[in-house]
PDB file of C-alpha atoms in Angstrom:
ATOM      1  CA  MET A   1      87.419  75.161  96.826  1.00 49.00           C
ATOM      2  CA  ASP A   2      90.597  74.393  98.768  1.00 62.00           C
ATOM      3  CA  GLY A   3      90.693  70.971 100.412  1.00 78.00           C
ATOM      4  CA  LEU A   4      87.779  69.809  98.274  1.00 89.00           C
ATOM      5  CA  LEU A   5      87.499  67.494  95.304  1.00 91.00           C
ATOM      6  CA  PRO A   6      85.548  68.595  92.236  1.00 91.00           C
ATOM      7  CA  ILE A   7      82.819  66.248  91.125  1.00 92.00           C
ATOM      8  CA  GLY A   8      84.968  64.640  88.416  1.00 92.00           C
ATOM      9  CA  ALA A   9      87.749  63.663  90.815  1.00 92.00           C
ATOM     10  CA  PHE A  10      85.263  62.557  93.485  1.00 92.00           C
ATOM     11  CA  SER A  11      83.504  60.457  90.855  1.00 93.00           C
ATOM     12  CA  ARG A  12      86.744  58.724  89.847  1.00 90.00           C
ATOM     13  CA  ALA A  13      87.784  58.169  93.473  1.00 89.00           C
ATOM     14  CA  THR A  14      84.445  56.615  94.466  1.00 92.00           C
ATOM     15  CA  LEU A  15      83.596  54.907  91.148  1.00 89.00           C
ATOM     16  CA  ILE A  16      80.210  56.637  91.099  1.00 92.00           C
ATOM     17  CA  SER A  17      79.431  58.481  87.880  1.00 92.00           C
ATOM     18  CA  ALA A  18      79.105  62.246  87.913  1.00 92.00           C
ATOM     19  CA  ASN A  19      75.538  61.961  86.609  1.00 93.00           C
ATOM     20  CA  THR A  20      74.647  59.656  89.477  1.00 94.00           C
ATOM     21  CA  LEU A  21      76.304  61.986  91.985  1.00 94.00           C
ATOM     22  CA  ARG A  22      74.218  64.855  90.614  1.00 94.00           C
ATOM     23  CA  ALA A  23      71.081  62.725  91.033  1.00 94.00           C
ATOM     24  CA  TYR A  24      72.104  61.852  94.604  1.00 94.00           C
ATOM     25  CA  HIS A  25      72.564  65.562  95.292  1.00 95.00           C
ATOM     26  CA  GLU A  26      69.132  66.443  93.906  1.00 93.00           C
ATOM     27  CA  SER A  27      67.475  63.715  95.967  1.00 92.00           C
ATOM     28  CA  GLY A  28      69.325  64.706  99.146  1.00 92.00           C
ATOM     29  CA  LEU A  29      71.081  61.352  99.432  1.00 93.00           C
ATOM     30  CA  LEU A  30      74.669  62.617  99.102  1.00 94.00           C
ATOM     31  CA  GLU A  31      74.961  66.375  99.038  1.00 93.00           C
ATOM     32  CA  PRO A  32      78.244  68.092  98.124  1.00 94.00           C
ATOM     33  CA  ALA A  33      80.119  69.827 100.915  1.00 93.00           C
ATOM     34  CA  VAL A  34      80.080  73.033  98.875  1.00 93.00           C
ATOM     35  CA  VAL A  35      78.263  74.284  95.785  1.00 92.00           C
ATOM     36  CA  ASP A  36      79.765  77.366  94.170  1.00 89.00           C
ATOM     37  CA  PRO A  37      76.883  79.866  93.964  1.00 88.00           C
ATOM     38  CA  ARG A  38      78.331  81.464  90.844  1.00 89.00           C
ATOM     39  CA  THR A  39      79.300  78.453  88.749  1.00 89.00           C
ATOM     40  CA  GLY A  40      77.245  75.700  90.349  1.00 87.00           C
ATOM     41  CA  TYR A  41      80.373  73.529  90.661  1.00 91.00           C
ATOM     42  CA  ARG A  42      80.120  70.893  93.362  1.00 93.00           C
ATOM     43  CA  GLY A  43      82.922  70.202  95.827  1.00 93.00           C
ATOM     44  CA  TYR A  44      83.214  67.094  98.018  1.00 94.00           C
ATOM     45  CA  ARG A  45      85.298  66.351 101.106  1.00 92.00           C
ATOM     46  CA  VAL A  46      87.463  63.253 101.543  1.00 92.00           C
ATOM     47  CA  ALA A  47      85.373  62.467 104.640  1.00 91.00           C
ATOM     48  CA  GLN A  48      82.440  61.809 102.286  1.00 92.00           C
ATOM     49  CA  PHE A  49      84.199  58.798 100.781  1.00 93.00           C
ATOM     50  CA  GLY A  50      82.659  56.650 103.518  1.00 92.00           C
ATOM     51  CA  ASP A  51      79.080  57.617 102.722  1.00 93.00           C
ATOM     52  CA  ALA A  52      79.772  57.206  99.012  1.00 93.00           C
ATOM     53  CA  ALA A  53      81.131  53.694  99.625  1.00 92.00           C
ATOM     54  CA  VAL A  54      78.097  52.752 101.730  1.00 93.00           C
ATOM     55  CA  ILE A  55      75.756  53.989  99.007  1.00 94.00           C
ATOM     56  CA  ARG A  56      77.673  52.177  96.268  1.00 93.00           C
ATOM     57  CA  HIS A  57      77.700  48.841  98.140  1.00 90.00           C
ATOM     58  CA  LEU A  58      74.028  49.032  99.073  1.00 93.00           C
ATOM     59  CA  ARG A  59      73.003  49.955  95.548  1.00 91.00           C
ATOM     60  CA  GLU A  60      74.843  46.842  94.323  1.00 89.00           C
ATOM     61  CA  LEU A  61      72.342  44.942  96.471  1.00 88.00           C
ATOM     62  CA  ASP A  62      69.451  46.984  94.999  1.00 89.00           C
ATOM     63  CA  VAL A  63      68.636  48.480  98.403  1.00 91.00           C
ATOM     64  CA  PRO A  64      66.065  51.240  97.729  1.00 91.00           C
ATOM     65  CA  LEU A  65      67.309  54.819  97.926  1.00 91.00           C
ATOM     66  CA  ALA A  66      64.791  55.611 100.680  1.00 91.00           C
ATOM     67  CA  ALA A  67      66.261  52.861 102.871  1.00 93.00           C
ATOM     68  CA  ILE A  68      69.824  54.040 102.187  1.00 93.00           C
ATOM     69  CA  ARG A  69      68.804  57.589 103.101  1.00 93.00           C
ATOM     70  CA  GLU A  70      67.372  56.313 106.391  1.00 93.00           C
ATOM     71  CA  ILE A  71      70.548  54.330 107.133  1.00 93.00           C
ATOM     72  CA  LEU A  72      72.783  57.343 106.518  1.00 92.00           C
ATOM     73  CA  ALA A  73      70.559  59.677 108.527  1.00 91.00           C
ATOM     74  CA  ALA A  74      70.352  57.329 111.521  1.00 91.00           C
ATOM     75  CA  ARG A  75      73.969  56.129 111.570  1.00 91.00           C
ATOM     76  CA  ASP A  76      72.706  53.468 113.965  1.00 93.00           C
ATOM     77  CA  PRO A  77      73.743  49.804 113.590  1.00 91.00           C
ATOM     78  CA  GLU A  78      70.315  48.631 114.784  1.00 93.00           C
ATOM     79  CA  VAL A  79      68.558  50.670 112.104  1.00 92.00           C
ATOM     80  CA  THR A  80      70.996  49.361 109.501  1.00 92.00           C
ATOM     81  CA  ARG A  81      70.438  45.729 110.551  1.00 93.00           C
ATOM     82  CA  ARG A  82      66.665  46.154 110.519  1.00 93.00           C
ATOM     83  CA  LEU A  83      66.509  47.758 107.090  1.00 92.00           C
ATOM     84  CA  LEU A  84      68.959  45.280 105.571  1.00 92.00           C
ATOM     85  CA  ALA A  85      67.022  42.355 107.072  1.00 93.00           C
ATOM     86  CA  GLU A  86      63.833  43.707 105.492  1.00 92.00           C
ATOM     87  CA  HIS A  87      65.616  44.059 102.160  1.00 91.00           C
ATOM     88  CA  ARG A  88      67.020  40.530 102.466  1.00 91.00           C
ATOM     89  CA  ASP A  89      63.487  39.190 102.934  1.00 90.00           C
ATOM     90  CA  ARG A  90      62.363  41.047  99.818  1.00 88.00           C
ATOM     91  CA  MET A  91      65.287  39.616  97.855  1.00 89.00           C
ATOM     92  CA  LEU A  92      64.496  36.074  99.024  1.00 89.00           C
ATOM     93  CA  ASP A  93      60.859  36.552  97.982  1.00 85.00           C
ATOM     94  CA  ARG A  94      62.069  37.828  94.620  1.00 84.00           C
ATOM     95  CA  ALA A  95      64.428  34.864  94.195  1.00 85.00           C
ATOM     96  CA  ALA A  96      61.582  32.465  94.989  1.00 82.00           C
ATOM     97  CA  HIS A  97      59.414  34.266  92.427  1.00 75.00           C
ATOM     98  CA  VAL A  98      62.144  33.959  89.777  1.00 81.00           C
ATOM     99  CA  GLU A  99      62.408  30.228  90.522  1.00 83.00           C
ATOM    100  CA  ARG A 100      58.652  29.832  90.061  1.00 74.00           C
ATOM    101  CA  VAL A 101      58.748  31.744  86.769  1.00 71.00           C
ATOM    102  CA  LEU A 102      61.637  29.645  85.479  1.00 77.00           C
ATOM    103  CA  ARG A 103      59.919  26.415  86.490  1.00 76.00           C
ATOM    104  CA  THR A 104      56.602  27.433  84.964  1.00 69.00           C
ATOM    105  CA  THR A 105      58.271  28.633  81.764  1.00 71.00           C
ATOM    106  CA  GLY A 106      60.082  25.315  81.399  1.00 72.00           C
ATOM    107  CA  GLU A 107      56.873  23.371  81.982  1.00 66.00           C
ATOM    108  CA  LEU A 108      54.963  25.439  79.410  1.00 64.00           C
ATOM    109  CA  LEU A 109      57.683  24.980  76.802  1.00 71.00           C
ATOM    110  CA  ASP A 110      57.804  21.225  77.450  1.00 71.00           C
ATOM    111  CA  ALA A 111      54.013  20.812  77.506  1.00 64.00           C
ATOM    112  CA  PRO A 112      52.210  23.665  75.672  1.00 59.00           C
ATOM    113  CA  GLU A 113      48.833  22.109  76.463  1.00 56.00           C
ATOM    114  CA  MET A 114      49.372  23.174  80.091  1.00 53.00           C
ATOM    115  CA  VAL A 115      48.870  26.814  79.083  1.00 53.00           C
ATOM    116  CA  THR A 116      45.077  26.320  79.391  1.00 54.00           C
ATOM    117  CA  PRO A 117      44.568  23.214  81.547  1.00 63.00           C
ATOM    118  CA  ALA A 118      41.376  24.168  83.416  1.00 72.00           C
ATOM    119  CA  ALA A 119      37.930  22.979  82.311  1.00 86.00           C
ATOM    120  CA  VAL A 120      35.368  25.688  81.522  1.00 90.00           C
ATOM    121  CA  THR A 121      31.588  25.386  81.775  1.00 91.00           C
ATOM    122  CA  GLU A 122      28.778  27.727  80.772  1.00 94.00           C
ATOM    123  CA  ARG A 123      26.226  28.418  83.502  1.00 94.00           C
ATOM    124  CA  ILE A 124      23.298  30.615  84.400  1.00 95.00           C
ATOM    125  CA  LEU A 125      24.136  32.157  87.767  1.00 94.00           C
ATOM    126  CA  PRO A 126      21.548  33.860  89.999  1.00 94.00           C
ATOM    127  CA  PRO A 127      21.958  37.422  91.286  1.00 95.00           C
ATOM    128  CA  VAL A 128      23.857  37.703  94.565  1.00 95.00           C
ATOM    129  CA  ARG A 129      22.979  40.030  97.422  1.00 96.00           C
ATOM    130  CA  ALA A 130      26.081  41.203  99.249  1.00 97.00           C
ATOM    131  CA  PHE A 131      27.803  43.756 101.411  1.00 97.00           C
ATOM    132  CA  THR A 132      30.549  45.410  99.397  1.00 96.00           C
ATOM    133  CA  ILE A 133      33.606  47.646  99.692  1.00 97.00           C
ATOM    134  CA  THR A 134      35.018  49.301  96.557  1.00 97.00           C
ATOM    135  CA  ARG A 135      38.354  51.042  96.078  1.00 96.00           C
ATOM    136  CA  GLU A 136      40.731  52.068  93.277  1.00 96.00           C
ATOM    137  CA  VAL A 137      43.546  49.512  93.551  1.00 94.00           C
ATOM    138  CA  ALA A 138      46.690  48.578  91.586  1.00 91.00           C
ATOM    139  CA  GLU A 139      47.314  44.894  90.888  1.00 87.00           C
ATOM    140  CA  ASN A 140      50.185  44.661  93.389  1.00 86.00           C
ATOM    141  CA  ASP A 141      47.804  45.869  96.105  1.00 90.00           C
ATOM    142  CA  PHE A 142      44.856  43.555  95.322  1.00 90.00           C
ATOM    143  CA  ALA A 143      45.690  41.061  98.089  1.00 89.00           C
ATOM    144  CA  GLY A 144      46.226  43.762 100.714  1.00 91.00           C
ATOM    145  CA  PHE A 145      43.002  45.546  99.840  1.00 95.00           C
ATOM    146  CA  LEU A 146      40.912  42.358  99.804  1.00 94.00           C
ATOM    147  CA  GLY A 147      42.344  41.154 103.114  1.00 92.00           C
ATOM    148  CA  GLU A 148      41.546  44.490 104.742  1.00 94.00           C
ATOM    149  CA  ALA A 149      38.061  44.593 103.207  1.00 95.00           C
ATOM    150  CA  TYR A 150      37.145  41.102 104.409  1.00 94.00           C
ATOM    151  CA  ARG A 151      38.293  41.993 107.931  1.00 93.00           C
ATOM    152  CA  GLN A 152      35.870  44.917 107.807  1.00 94.00           C
ATOM    153  CA  LEU A 153      33.108  42.562 106.647  1.00 93.00           C
ATOM    154  CA  THR A 154      33.605  39.936 109.372  1.00 89.00           C
ATOM    155  CA  ALA A 155      30.401  41.001 111.149  1.00 89.00           C
ATOM    156  CA  VAL A 156      28.338  40.048 108.087  1.00 90.00           C
ATOM    157  CA  THR A 157      26.338  36.806 108.322  1.00 93.00           C
ATOM    158  CA  ALA A 158      27.676  35.279 105.119  1.00 93.00           C
ATOM    159  CA  VAL A 159      25.631  32.914 102.989  1.00 95.00           C
ATOM    160  CA  GLY A 160      28.500  31.973 100.687  1.00 94.00           C
ATOM    161  CA  PRO A 161      32.207  32.430 100.090  1.00 95.00           C
ATOM    162  CA  PRO A 162      33.695  35.922  99.793  1.00 96.00           C
ATOM    163  CA  GLY A 163      34.500  37.257  96.373  1.00 96.00           C
ATOM    164  CA  ALA A 164      35.694  40.192  94.329  1.00 96.00           C
ATOM    165  CA  VAL A 165      34.617  41.977  91.158  1.00 96.00           C
ATOM    166  CA  PHE A 166      37.165  43.345  88.664  1.00 95.00           C
ATOM    167  CA  PRO A 167      36.770  45.408  85.452  1.00 92.00           C
ATOM    168  CA  ALA A 168      36.338  43.401  82.254  1.00 90.00           C
ATOM    169  CA  GLU A 169      39.363  45.145  80.737  1.00 89.00           C
ATOM    170  CA  TYR A 170      42.739  44.449  82.329  1.00 88.00           C
ATOM    171  CA  ARG A 171      44.742  47.628  82.984  1.00 87.00           C
ATOM    172  CA  ASP A 172      48.157  48.479  84.405  1.00 87.00           C
ATOM    173  CA  GLU A 173      46.933  51.478  86.378  1.00 91.00           C
ATOM    174  CA  PRO A 174      44.739  51.296  89.532  1.00 92.00           C
ATOM    175  CA  VAL A 175      41.187  50.144  88.795  1.00 93.00           C
ATOM    176  CA  PRO A 176      37.954  49.936  90.819  1.00 95.00           C
ATOM    177  CA  VAL A 177      37.885  46.616  92.677  1.00 96.00           C
ATOM    178  CA  THR A 178      34.887  45.506  94.743  1.00 97.00           C
ATOM    179  CA  ALA A 179      35.273  43.055  97.621  1.00 97.00           C
ATOM    180  CA  TYR A 180      31.965  41.416  98.518  1.00 97.00           C
ATOM    181  CA  MET A 181      30.500  39.138 101.182  1.00 96.00           C
ATOM    182  CA  PRO A 182      27.244  37.390 100.175  1.00 96.00           C
ATOM    183  CA  ALA A 183      24.461  38.014 102.678  1.00 96.00           C
ATOM    184  CA  ALA A 184      20.674  37.643 102.600  1.00 95.00           C
ATOM    185  CA  ASP A 185      20.259  41.262 103.726  1.00 95.00           C
ATOM    186  CA  GLY A 186      23.075  42.672 101.582  1.00 95.00           C
ATOM    187  CA  PRO A 187      22.313  46.147 100.184  1.00 96.00           C
ATOM    188  CA  THR A 188      24.092  45.510  96.859  1.00 96.00           C
ATOM    189  CA  LEU A 189      22.753  43.199  94.149  1.00 96.00           C
ATOM    190  CA  LEU A 190      25.425  41.629  91.971  1.00 96.00           C
ATOM    191  CA  PRO A 191      23.788  40.732  88.643  1.00 94.00           C
ATOM    192  CA  GLY A 192      23.255  37.165  87.593  1.00 94.00           C
ATOM    193  CA  GLY A 193      23.042  35.824  84.066  1.00 94.00           C
ATOM    194  CA  ARG A 194      25.057  33.785  81.601  1.00 95.00           C
ATOM    195  CA  PHE A 195      28.638  33.109  82.689  1.00 95.00           C
ATOM    196  CA  ALA A 196      31.682  31.138  81.607  1.00 93.00           C
ATOM    197  CA  VAL A 197      33.061  29.549  84.770  1.00 95.00           C
ATOM    198  CA  THR A 198      36.271  27.765  85.662  1.00 93.00           C
ATOM    199  CA  GLU A 199      37.655  26.626  88.991  1.00 93.00           C
ATOM    200  CA  PHE A 200      41.325  27.277  89.610  1.00 91.00           C
ATOM    201  CA  THR A 201      43.241  25.411  92.308  1.00 90.00           C
ATOM    202  CA  GLY A 202      46.511  26.907  93.524  1.00 89.00           C
ATOM    203  CA  PRO A 203      48.159  30.143  94.687  1.00 89.00           C
ATOM    204  CA  TYR A 204      46.581  33.424  93.641  1.00 90.00           C
ATOM    205  CA  ARG A 205      49.818  34.494  91.923  1.00 84.00           C
ATOM    206  CA  GLU A 206      49.318  31.646  89.411  1.00 83.00           C
ATOM    207  CA  MET A 207      45.639  32.338  88.738  1.00 86.00           C
ATOM    208  CA  VAL A 208      46.469  33.618  85.250  1.00 85.00           C
ATOM    209  CA  THR A 209      46.253  29.949  84.222  1.00 84.00           C
ATOM    210  CA  GLY A 210      42.514  30.024  84.920  1.00 88.00           C
ATOM    211  CA  TYR A 211      42.109  33.262  82.988  1.00 89.00           C
ATOM    212  CA  ARG A 212      43.951  31.790  79.997  1.00 85.00           C
ATOM    213  CA  SER A 213      41.627  28.781  80.078  1.00 86.00           C
ATOM    214  CA  LEU A 214      38.607  31.087  79.949  1.00 89.00           C
ATOM    215  CA  GLY A 215      40.152  33.045  77.078  1.00 89.00           C
ATOM    216  CA  ALA A 216      40.856  29.857  75.122  1.00 85.00           C
ATOM    217  CA  TRP A 217      37.276  28.679  75.682  1.00 88.00           C
ATOM    218  CA  LEU A 218      35.846  32.051  74.597  1.00 89.00           C
ATOM    219  CA  ALA A 219      37.775  32.147  71.303  1.00 86.00           C
ATOM    220  CA  GLY A 220      35.567  31.213  68.377  1.00 79.00           C
ATOM    221  CA  THR A 221      32.332  30.937  70.415  1.00 86.00           C
ATOM    222  CA  GLY A 222      30.820  34.166  69.104  1.00 88.00           C
ATOM    223  CA  LEU A 223      30.590  35.344  72.709  1.00 89.00           C
ATOM    224  CA  ALA A 224      32.227  38.299  74.462  1.00 91.00           C
ATOM    225  CA  ILE A 225      32.784  39.403  78.044  1.00 92.00           C
ATOM    226  CA  ALA A 226      29.643  41.314  78.990  1.00 91.00           C
ATOM    227  CA  GLY A 227      30.885  43.197  82.052  1.00 92.00           C
ATOM    228  CA  PRO A 228      32.970  43.006  85.220  1.00 94.00           C
ATOM    229  CA  VAL A 229      34.473  39.599  85.974  1.00 94.00           C
ATOM    230  CA  ARG A 230      33.985  37.882  89.298  1.00 96.00           C
ATOM    231  CA  GLU A 231      36.202  35.753  91.528  1.00 96.00           C
ATOM    232  CA  SER A 232      34.693  33.628  94.304  1.00 96.00           C
ATOM    233  CA  TYR A 233      37.188  32.382  96.908  1.00 96.00           C
ATOM    234  CA  LEU A 234      35.916  28.903  97.769  1.00 95.00           C
ATOM    235  CA  LEU A 235      39.014  28.066  99.834  1.00 94.00           C
ATOM    236  CA  GLY A 236      41.696  30.556 100.790  1.00 92.00           C
ATOM    237  CA  PRO A 237      43.550  32.246 103.628  1.00 89.00           C
ATOM    238  CA  GLY A 238      41.934  31.471 106.970  1.00 84.00           C
ATOM    239  CA  ASP A 239      40.560  28.113 105.839  1.00 90.00           C
ATOM    240  CA  GLY A 240      43.483  26.128 107.217  1.00 90.00           C
ATOM    241  CA  VAL A 241      44.846  25.006 103.849  1.00 92.00           C
ATOM    242  CA  THR A 242      48.125  25.640 102.039  1.00 92.00           C
ATOM    243  CA  GLU A 243      48.305  27.964  99.024  1.00 90.00           C
ATOM    244  CA  ASP A 244      48.427  24.963  96.682  1.00 88.00           C
ATOM    245  CA  ALA A 245      44.965  23.988  97.907  1.00 93.00           C
ATOM    246  CA  TYR A 246      43.319  27.402  97.446  1.00 94.00           C
ATOM    247  CA  ARG A 247      40.225  27.088  95.229  1.00 94.00           C
ATOM    248  CA  THR A 248      38.916  30.056  93.258  1.00 95.00           C
ATOM    249  CA  GLU A 249      35.938  30.131  90.932  1.00 96.00           C
ATOM    250  CA  ILE A 250      36.434  32.647  88.113  1.00 95.00           C
ATOM    251  CA  CYS A 251      33.262  33.817  86.364  1.00 95.00           C
ATOM    252  CA  TRP A 252      33.060  35.816  83.116  1.00 94.00           C
ATOM    253  CA  PRO A 253      29.647  37.286  82.191  1.00 94.00           C
ATOM    254  CA  LEU A 254      28.793  36.590  78.565  1.00 93.00           C
ATOM    255  CA  HIS A 255      26.825  38.018  75.675  1.00 88.00           C
ATOM    256  CA  LEU A 256      26.730  37.359  71.927  1.00 76.00           C
ATOM    257  CA  THR A 257      29.116  39.623  70.042  1.00 70.00           C
ATOM    258  CA  GLU A 258      26.262  40.921  67.893  1.00 59.00           C
ATOM    259  CA  GLU A 259      24.170  41.828  70.942  1.00 47.00           C
TER     260      GLU A 259
END
């Protein structure tokens, strides 16, 4: 392999570990100039130092491998600027999220009673007729799915706020989520019955506070969650209010644990 560097020397020269270089080869991100068909040894050219440096710098910024692959394939400054601008926006969103988590954590440690601040009432709710759309959705995609579903349901003559139904058991994997729009002629009947209800005010990302309040209320009552839980979006996107003013009614169906 004259004029080539073996993987060990290339690794030392670029400060990228040999294991990482092998992974980059397998993913097609940075392929060796030559692979010996007999031994499998990889050889790299000095000209590949540039690509290796680009990859190393972008990975320090946590730029996804798919974006780096696109940058290297395009070798176009406009493509690079666009992809890095998109990544910068994601990083700013992440930084804002970290700030919110730190602030909330500090508040909860200073005032533990704020873990479950929302009032909970027990109500008998009537059945609801509605038009519905159901899909298997992961938590990170809830907002996107619901927004798309409500756009599809805009032709419905609604008789109440839109809502969604989620499984009683929280899961990490995708779960069936039903978006609904109440309507007098709706083909689906959402069951009524005995519910624990709380109203949460604030951004959807902080709605866990309302769920904790319901859990705290449920403890020791002798009651259990009887089926899928329901969220009713009293005020939300499209209502001309800020996220802090969003109002969501969270409803847990109930039954006695011995039932």
